[in-house]
Amino acid sequence: MIDLDIDMRQYDCPFIDTTDDVEIAFSAVQWQLDTDDEQLETRLIAKGESVGTLESGLRELREHPNMRECYILSKRDNVAEIGTTIEETNAMRTIQQNGGYITGPFQIEDGQERWHVGFDDDRDEDHALAELERHNEFTVENRDQVGPTALFDLLENSDSALRMLEGCRSLTETERETFEVASRNGYYETPRETTLDDLADHFDVSKTAVSMNLRRGERKVLKAALSALENMDATR
């Protein structure tokens, strides 16, 4: 399987047009393309910069000429789960007609959309990308050719990967930034290329504070990694 990560800008997509005008982002959690009716049904998470921005974005989304249906499933503060039905876009039709398929959720923000698309044949991929260029702007950010063994391993261990992801997401902004700077500057190399004093100076905090931030982050990531390993052992 050929797996592509594509940054896409469609000119007939309600979600892209809305994020162009309003500070709102969408992440798809479920989707179904109906080629007979030429429409895409989706469930998405919509997140606005504020409650007012969310409401403004959803209002603009409903009024888009390519939007057939848009309704709120649940809402809390500046985040909502919504259901939508939109007209099939040129890019969707191009991918589908050239043997392509969606391999993961798509995210839309700041007028751009990240697609995860798969093909089984190099020629189908070439034809689809050539046709996409006629009516859309896009950049292929990553291309992987995944064999059946690797694909099976990925699917079998998806729960373990999710546990690692949840552990990373549990980091606070301070813990994550401290972790990243320490790693980039060689704190975890042997011998160490930076010290706690250097990190404390970088963040303008005490040596004790930077040490505590590192330890909290390390505990969270280690706990997630151990949980993922245990889950991998259980599935073997």
PDB file of C-alpha atoms in Angstrom:
ATOM      1  CA  MET A   1       0.000   0.000   0.000  1.00  0.00           C
ATOM      2  CA  ILE A   2       1.197   3.519  -0.846  1.00  0.00           C
ATOM      3  CA  ASP A   3       0.300   5.927   1.953  1.00  0.00           C
ATOM      4  CA  LEU A   4       0.403   9.691   1.346  1.00  0.00           C
ATOM      5  CA  ASP A   5       0.142  12.609   3.760  1.00  0.00           C
ATOM      6  CA  ILE A   6      -1.140  15.560   1.717  1.00  0.00           C
ATOM      7  CA  ASP A   7      -1.584  19.215   2.661  1.00  0.00           C
ATOM      8  CA  MET A   8      -4.587  20.135   0.546  1.00  0.00           C
ATOM      9  CA  ARG A   9      -6.314  23.364  -0.351  1.00  0.00           C
ATOM     10  CA  GLN A  10      -9.597  22.719  -2.144  1.00  0.00           C
ATOM     11  CA  TYR A  11     -11.538  25.547  -3.733  1.00  0.00           C
ATOM     12  CA  ASP A  12     -14.965  23.974  -3.224  1.00  0.00           C
ATOM     13  CA  CYS A  13     -14.724  22.738   0.384  1.00  0.00           C
ATOM     14  CA  PRO A  14     -16.975  24.370   3.031  1.00  0.00           C
ATOM     15  CA  PHE A  15     -14.591  23.523   5.861  1.00  0.00           C
ATOM     16  CA  ILE A  16     -11.565  25.118   4.203  1.00  0.00           C
ATOM     17  CA  ASP A  17     -13.504  28.246   3.266  1.00  0.00           C
ATOM     18  CA  THR A  18     -14.781  28.577   6.840  1.00  0.00           C
ATOM     19  CA  THR A  19     -11.334  28.219   8.431  1.00  0.00           C
ATOM     20  CA  ASP A  20     -10.072  30.848   5.997  1.00  0.00           C
ATOM     21  CA  ASP A  21     -12.445  33.416   7.505  1.00  0.00           C
ATOM     22  CA  VAL A  22     -12.870  32.283  11.136  1.00  0.00           C
ATOM     23  CA  GLU A  23     -10.392  31.004  13.733  1.00  0.00           C
ATOM     24  CA  ILE A  24     -11.933  27.553  13.937  1.00  0.00           C
ATOM     25  CA  ALA A  25     -10.499  24.074  13.296  1.00  0.00           C
ATOM     26  CA  PHE A  26     -12.166  20.790  12.337  1.00  0.00           C
ATOM     27  CA  SER A  27     -11.054  17.195  12.919  1.00  0.00           C
ATOM     28  CA  ALA A  28     -13.016  14.345  11.356  1.00  0.00           C
ATOM     29  CA  VAL A  29     -13.859  11.350  13.533  1.00  0.00           C
ATOM     30  CA  GLN A  30     -16.124   9.518  11.074  1.00  0.00           C
ATOM     31  CA  TRP A  31     -16.830   9.886   7.370  1.00  0.00           C
ATOM     32  CA  GLN A  32     -18.724   8.139   4.592  1.00  0.00           C
ATOM     33  CA  LEU A  33     -18.541   9.024   0.912  1.00  0.00           C
ATOM     34  CA  ASP A  34     -21.742   8.327  -1.008  1.00  0.00           C
ATOM     35  CA  THR A  35     -20.695   8.277  -4.662  1.00  0.00           C
ATOM     36  CA  ASP A  36     -24.240   7.667  -5.901  1.00  0.00           C
ATOM     37  CA  ASP A  37     -25.587  10.850  -4.280  1.00  0.00           C
ATOM     38  CA  GLU A  38     -22.220  12.642  -4.733  1.00  0.00           C
ATOM     39  CA  GLN A  39     -22.005  13.674  -1.085  1.00  0.00           C
ATOM     40  CA  LEU A  40     -19.823  13.174   1.985  1.00  0.00           C
ATOM     41  CA  GLU A  41     -21.320  12.552   5.414  1.00  0.00           C
ATOM     42  CA  THR A  42     -19.040  13.328   8.361  1.00  0.00           C
ATOM     43  CA  ARG A  43     -18.887  13.682  12.095  1.00  0.00           C
ATOM     44  CA  LEU A  44     -16.314  16.210  13.196  1.00  0.00           C
ATOM     45  CA  ILE A  45     -14.963  17.957  16.255  1.00  0.00           C
ATOM     46  CA  ALA A  46     -15.068  21.731  15.780  1.00  0.00           C
ATOM     47  CA  LYS A  47     -12.921  23.923  18.036  1.00  0.00           C
ATOM     48  CA  GLY A  48     -13.044  27.709  18.028  1.00  0.00           C
ATOM     49  CA  GLU A  49     -10.679  30.186  19.634  1.00  0.00           C
ATOM     50  CA  SER A  50     -13.627  31.174  21.842  1.00  0.00           C
ATOM     51  CA  VAL A  51     -17.303  30.372  22.312  1.00  0.00           C
ATOM     52  CA  GLY A  52     -18.203  33.293  20.047  1.00  0.00           C
ATOM     53  CA  THR A  53     -15.740  32.172  17.387  1.00  0.00           C
ATOM     54  CA  LEU A  54     -17.174  28.646  17.451  1.00  0.00           C
ATOM     55  CA  GLU A  55     -20.702  29.938  16.960  1.00  0.00           C
ATOM     56  CA  SER A  56     -19.595  32.286  14.182  1.00  0.00           C
ATOM     57  CA  GLY A  57     -17.717  29.470  12.420  1.00  0.00           C
ATOM     58  CA  LEU A  58     -20.648  27.057  12.585  1.00  0.00           C
ATOM     59  CA  ARG A  59     -22.998  29.746  11.291  1.00  0.00           C
ATOM     60  CA  GLU A  60     -20.721  30.419   8.306  1.00  0.00           C
ATOM     61  CA  LEU A  61     -20.369  26.683   7.690  1.00  0.00           C
ATOM     62  CA  ARG A  62     -24.154  26.223   7.516  1.00  0.00           C
ATOM     63  CA  GLU A  63     -24.464  29.086   5.019  1.00  0.00           C
ATOM     64  CA  HIS A  64     -21.834  27.709   2.603  1.00  0.00           C
ATOM     65  CA  PRO A  65     -23.373  26.864  -0.809  1.00  0.00           C
ATOM     66  CA  ASN A  66     -21.783  23.382  -0.829  1.00  0.00           C
ATOM     67  CA  MET A  67     -23.147  22.490   2.620  1.00  0.00           C
ATOM     68  CA  ARG A  68     -26.273  20.337   2.477  1.00  0.00           C
ATOM     69  CA  GLU A  69     -26.732  19.680   6.202  1.00  0.00           C
ATOM     70  CA  CYS A  70     -24.973  20.800   9.395  1.00  0.00           C
ATOM     71  CA  TYR A  71     -26.206  20.049  12.910  1.00  0.00           C
ATOM     72  CA  ILE A  72     -24.759  20.045  16.439  1.00  0.00           C
ATOM     73  CA  LEU A  73     -24.548  16.713  18.266  1.00  0.00           C
ATOM     74  CA  SER A  74     -23.052  18.108  21.462  1.00  0.00           C
ATOM     75  CA  LYS A  75     -21.325  21.298  22.573  1.00  0.00           C
ATOM     76  CA  ARG A  76     -19.276  22.425  25.539  1.00  0.00           C
ATOM     77  CA  ASP A  77     -17.613  25.814  25.778  1.00  0.00           C
ATOM     78  CA  ASN A  78     -15.628  26.384  22.544  1.00  0.00           C
ATOM     79  CA  VAL A  79     -15.751  22.760  21.323  1.00  0.00           C
ATOM     80  CA  ALA A  80     -18.605  20.986  19.526  1.00  0.00           C
ATOM     81  CA  GLU A  81     -19.238  17.642  17.878  1.00  0.00           C
ATOM     82  CA  ILE A  82     -21.136  18.187  14.649  1.00  0.00           C
ATOM     83  CA  GLY A  83     -22.661  16.131  11.864  1.00  0.00           C
ATOM     84  CA  THR A  84     -22.491  17.370   8.276  1.00  0.00           C
ATOM     85  CA  THR A  85     -23.352  16.413   4.736  1.00  0.00           C
ATOM     86  CA  ILE A  86     -21.491  18.255   1.983  1.00  0.00           C
ATOM     87  CA  GLU A  87     -21.446  17.979  -1.775  1.00  0.00           C
ATOM     88  CA  GLU A  88     -18.689  15.785  -3.149  1.00  0.00           C
ATOM     89  CA  THR A  89     -15.665  17.979  -3.887  1.00  0.00           C
ATOM     90  CA  ASN A  90     -13.472  17.740  -6.958  1.00  0.00           C
ATOM     91  CA  ALA A  91     -10.603  16.298  -4.895  1.00  0.00           C
ATOM     92  CA  MET A  92     -12.795  13.597  -3.316  1.00  0.00           C
ATOM     93  CA  ARG A  93     -14.084  12.556  -6.725  1.00  0.00           C
ATOM     94  CA  THR A  94     -10.567  12.519  -8.199  1.00  0.00           C
ATOM     95  CA  ILE A  95      -9.167  10.333  -5.431  1.00  0.00           C
ATOM     96  CA  GLN A  96     -12.075   7.892  -5.603  1.00  0.00           C
ATOM     97  CA  GLN A  97     -12.135   7.614  -9.405  1.00  0.00           C
ATOM     98  CA  ASN A  98      -8.413   6.819  -9.489  1.00  0.00           C
ATOM     99  CA  GLY A  99      -8.551   3.932  -7.032  1.00  0.00           C
ATOM    100  CA  GLY A 100      -7.591   5.947  -3.944  1.00  0.00           C
ATOM    101  CA  TYR A 101      -9.072   5.734  -0.472  1.00  0.00           C
ATOM    102  CA  ILE A 102      -8.903   7.597   2.827  1.00  0.00           C
ATOM    103  CA  THR A 103      -6.568   5.931   5.355  1.00  0.00           C
ATOM    104  CA  GLY A 104      -7.015   8.225   8.344  1.00  0.00           C
ATOM    105  CA  PRO A 105      -8.904  11.187   9.789  1.00  0.00           C
ATOM    106  CA  PHE A 106      -8.503  14.584   8.153  1.00  0.00           C
ATOM    107  CA  GLN A 107      -7.869  17.886   9.904  1.00  0.00           C
ATOM    108  CA  ILE A 108      -8.710  21.367   8.625  1.00  0.00           C
ATOM    109  CA  GLU A 109      -7.244  24.619   9.946  1.00  0.00           C
ATOM    110  CA  ASP A 110      -6.157  27.993   8.533  1.00  0.00           C
ATOM    111  CA  GLY A 111      -7.502  27.225   5.068  1.00  0.00           C
ATOM    112  CA  GLN A 112      -5.509  23.996   4.712  1.00  0.00           C
ATOM    113  CA  GLU A 113      -6.532  20.369   5.070  1.00  0.00           C
ATOM    114  CA  ARG A 114      -4.339  17.397   5.977  1.00  0.00           C
ATOM    115  CA  TRP A 115      -5.356  14.259   4.105  1.00  0.00           C
ATOM    116  CA  HIS A 116      -4.172  10.679   4.592  1.00  0.00           C
ATOM    117  CA  VAL A 117      -4.701   8.850   1.302  1.00  0.00           C
ATOM    118  CA  GLY A 118      -3.810   5.353   0.147  1.00  0.00           C
ATOM    119  CA  PHE A 119      -3.252   3.768  -3.291  1.00  0.00           C
ATOM    120  CA  ASP A 120      -2.505   0.192  -4.303  1.00  0.00           C
ATOM    121  CA  ASP A 121      -0.764   1.056  -7.566  1.00  0.00           C
ATOM    122  CA  ASP A 122       1.901   3.611  -8.576  1.00  0.00           C
ATOM    123  CA  ARG A 123       0.035   4.434 -11.790  1.00  0.00           C
ATOM    124  CA  ASP A 124      -3.198   5.189  -9.911  1.00  0.00           C
ATOM    125  CA  GLU A 125      -1.249   7.470  -7.600  1.00  0.00           C
ATOM    126  CA  ASP A 126       0.398   9.316 -10.520  1.00  0.00           C
ATOM    127  CA  HIS A 127      -2.910   9.779 -12.367  1.00  0.00           C
ATOM    128  CA  ALA A 128      -4.698  11.030  -9.235  1.00  0.00           C
ATOM    129  CA  LEU A 129      -2.005  13.568  -8.343  1.00  0.00           C
ATOM    130  CA  ALA A 130      -1.801  14.837 -11.914  1.00  0.00           C
ATOM    131  CA  GLU A 131      -5.556  15.357 -12.027  1.00  0.00           C
ATOM    132  CA  LEU A 132      -5.625  16.963  -8.573  1.00  0.00           C
ATOM    133  CA  GLU A 133      -3.193  19.631  -9.780  1.00  0.00           C
ATOM    134  CA  ARG A 134      -5.732  20.946 -12.275  1.00  0.00           C
ATOM    135  CA  HIS A 135      -8.268  22.132  -9.697  1.00  0.00           C
ATOM    136  CA  ASN A 136      -6.539  22.154  -6.306  1.00  0.00           C
ATOM    137  CA  GLU A 137      -3.360  23.204  -4.545  1.00  0.00           C
ATOM    138  CA  PHE A 138      -1.543  20.532  -2.571  1.00  0.00           C
ATOM    139  CA  THR A 139       1.811  19.368  -1.255  1.00  0.00           C
ATOM    140  CA  VAL A 140       2.718  15.744  -0.575  1.00  0.00           C
ATOM    141  CA  GLU A 141       4.343  16.000   2.851  1.00  0.00           C
ATOM    142  CA  ASN A 142       5.147  12.323   3.266  1.00  0.00           C
ATOM    143  CA  ARG A 143       5.032   9.147   1.181  1.00  0.00           C
ATOM    144  CA  ASP A 144       5.411   5.645   2.593  1.00  0.00           C
ATOM    145  CA  GLN A 145       5.152   2.291   0.869  1.00  0.00           C
ATOM    146  CA  VAL A 146       3.844  -0.110   3.481  1.00  0.00           C
ATOM    147  CA  GLY A 147       4.031  -3.869   2.942  1.00  0.00           C
ATOM    148  CA  PRO A 148       1.424  -6.292   4.309  1.00  0.00           C
ATOM    149  CA  THR A 149       3.625  -7.356   7.251  1.00  0.00           C
ATOM    150  CA  ALA A 150       4.203  -3.784   8.407  1.00  0.00           C
ATOM    151  CA  LEU A 151       0.549  -2.917   7.867  1.00  0.00           C
ATOM    152  CA  PHE A 152      -0.577  -5.903   9.945  1.00  0.00           C
ATOM    153  CA  ASP A 153       1.862  -4.940  12.706  1.00  0.00           C
ATOM    154  CA  LEU A 154       0.570  -1.362  12.661  1.00  0.00           C
ATOM    155  CA  LEU A 155      -3.059  -2.432  12.943  1.00  0.00           C
ATOM    156  CA  GLU A 156      -2.334  -5.059  15.584  1.00  0.00           C
ATOM    157  CA  ASN A 157      -0.547  -2.523  17.791  1.00  0.00           C
ATOM    158  CA  SER A 158      -2.789   0.491  17.210  1.00  0.00           C
ATOM    159  CA  ASP A 159      -3.973   0.398  20.833  1.00  0.00           C
ATOM    160  CA  SER A 160      -0.383   0.507  22.085  1.00  0.00           C
ATOM    161  CA  ALA A 161       0.308   3.492  19.837  1.00  0.00           C
ATOM    162  CA  LEU A 162      -2.779   5.227  21.224  1.00  0.00           C
ATOM    163  CA  ARG A 163      -1.522   4.717  24.780  1.00  0.00           C
ATOM    164  CA  MET A 164       1.787   6.353  23.891  1.00  0.00           C
ATOM    165  CA  LEU A 165      -0.067   9.226  22.229  1.00  0.00           C
ATOM    166  CA  GLU A 166      -2.238   9.749  25.307  1.00  0.00           C
ATOM    167  CA  GLY A 167       0.887   9.815  27.482  1.00  0.00           C
ATOM    168  CA  CYS A 168       2.455  12.507  25.290  1.00  0.00           C
ATOM    169  CA  ARG A 169      -0.763  14.526  25.325  1.00  0.00           C
ATOM    170  CA  SER A 170      -0.825  14.414  29.122  1.00  0.00           C
ATOM    171  CA  LEU A 171       2.317  16.566  29.242  1.00  0.00           C
ATOM    172  CA  THR A 172       1.744  20.173  30.204  1.00  0.00           C
ATOM    173  CA  GLU A 173       3.100  22.833  27.857  1.00  0.00           C
ATOM    174  CA  THR A 174       5.963  23.543  30.290  1.00  0.00           C
ATOM    175  CA  GLU A 175       6.842  19.855  30.670  1.00  0.00           C
ATOM    176  CA  ARG A 176       6.811  19.305  26.936  1.00  0.00           C
ATOM    177  CA  GLU A 177       8.947  22.355  26.158  1.00  0.00           C
ATOM    178  CA  THR A 178      11.456  21.440  28.888  1.00  0.00           C
ATOM    179  CA  PHE A 179      11.612  17.871  27.605  1.00  0.00           C
ATOM    180  CA  GLU A 180      12.136  18.979  23.986  1.00  0.00           C
ATOM    181  CA  VAL A 181      14.850  21.543  24.779  1.00  0.00           C
ATOM    182  CA  ALA A 182      16.692  19.092  27.044  1.00  0.00           C
ATOM    183  CA  SER A 183      16.636  16.407  24.342  1.00  0.00           C
ATOM    184  CA  ARG A 184      17.700  18.756  21.513  1.00  0.00           C
ATOM    185  CA  ASN A 185      20.577  20.128  23.585  1.00  0.00           C
ATOM    186  CA  GLY A 186      21.962  16.709  24.466  1.00  0.00           C
ATOM    187  CA  TYR A 187      20.846  16.333  28.092  1.00  0.00           C
ATOM    188  CA  TYR A 188      20.174  12.638  27.527  1.00  0.00           C
ATOM    189  CA  GLU A 189      23.420  11.952  25.645  1.00  0.00           C
ATOM    190  CA  THR A 190      26.421  10.187  27.211  1.00  0.00           C
ATOM    191  CA  PRO A 191      28.314  12.205  28.211  1.00  0.00           C
ATOM    192  CA  ARG A 192      25.745  14.959  28.649  1.00  0.00           C
ATOM    193  CA  GLU A 193      26.114  17.925  26.325  1.00  0.00           C
ATOM    194  CA  THR A 194      24.079  20.235  28.565  1.00  0.00           C
ATOM    195  CA  THR A 195      23.370  20.457  32.297  1.00  0.00           C
ATOM    196  CA  LEU A 196      20.481  21.327  34.594  1.00  0.00           C
ATOM    197  CA  ASP A 197      22.168  24.672  35.197  1.00  0.00           C
ATOM    198  CA  ASP A 198      22.173  25.355  31.439  1.00  0.00           C
ATOM    199  CA  LEU A 199      18.490  24.422  31.178  1.00  0.00           C
ATOM    200  CA  ALA A 200      17.640  26.561  34.198  1.00  0.00           C
ATOM    201  CA  ASP A 201      19.349  29.527  32.536  1.00  0.00           C
ATOM    202  CA  HIS A 202      17.519  28.840  29.271  1.00  0.00           C
ATOM    203  CA  PHE A 203      14.085  28.925  30.940  1.00  0.00           C
ATOM    204  CA  ASP A 204      15.068  31.542  33.537  1.00  0.00           C
ATOM    205  CA  VAL A 205      13.937  29.332  36.435  1.00  0.00           C
ATOM    206  CA  SER A 206      15.697  27.606  39.297  1.00  0.00           C
ATOM    207  CA  LYS A 207      17.635  24.389  38.879  1.00  0.00           C
ATOM    208  CA  THR A 208      15.094  22.682  41.153  1.00  0.00           C
ATOM    209  CA  ALA A 209      12.171  23.863  39.000  1.00  0.00           C
ATOM    210  CA  VAL A 210      13.652  22.611  35.740  1.00  0.00           C
ATOM    211  CA  SER A 211      14.552  19.283  37.366  1.00  0.00           C
ATOM    212  CA  MET A 212      10.980  18.841  38.624  1.00  0.00           C
ATOM    213  CA  ASN A 213       9.538  19.643  35.182  1.00  0.00           C
ATOM    214  CA  LEU A 214      11.805  17.053  33.585  1.00  0.00           C
ATOM    215  CA  ARG A 215      10.992  14.392  36.166  1.00  0.00           C
ATOM    216  CA  ARG A 216       7.235  14.918  35.859  1.00  0.00           C
ATOM    217  CA  GLY A 217       7.449  14.674  32.074  1.00  0.00           C
ATOM    218  CA  GLU A 218       9.701  11.609  32.227  1.00  0.00           C
ATOM    219  CA  ARG A 219       7.310   9.823  34.590  1.00  0.00           C
ATOM    220  CA  LYS A 220       4.322  10.451  32.300  1.00  0.00           C
ATOM    221  CA  VAL A 221       6.099   9.288  29.150  1.00  0.00           C
ATOM    222  CA  LEU A 222       7.654   6.269  30.893  1.00  0.00           C
ATOM    223  CA  LYS A 223       4.282   5.232  32.324  1.00  0.00           C
ATOM    224  CA  ALA A 224       2.722   5.452  28.838  1.00  0.00           C
ATOM    225  CA  ALA A 225       5.606   3.499  27.284  1.00  0.00           C
ATOM    226  CA  LEU A 226       5.333   0.697  29.871  1.00  0.00           C
ATOM    227  CA  SER A 227       1.577   0.523  29.345  1.00  0.00           C
ATOM    228  CA  ALA A 228       2.119   0.272  25.575  1.00  0.00           C
ATOM    229  CA  LEU A 229       4.732  -2.479  26.010  1.00  0.00           C
ATOM    230  CA  GLU A 230       2.444  -4.466  28.285  1.00  0.00           C
ATOM    231  CA  ASN A 231      -0.344  -4.188  25.728  1.00  0.00           C
ATOM    232  CA  MET A 232       2.003  -5.349  22.946  1.00  0.00           C
ATOM    233  CA  ASP A 233       2.991  -8.391  25.018  1.00  0.00           C
ATOM    234  CA  ALA A 234      -0.676  -9.207  25.641  1.00  0.00           C
ATOM    235  CA  THR A 235      -1.501  -9.196  21.905  1.00  0.00           C
ATOM    236  CA  ARG A 236       1.333 -11.522  20.885  1.00  0.00           C
TER     237      ARG A 236
END
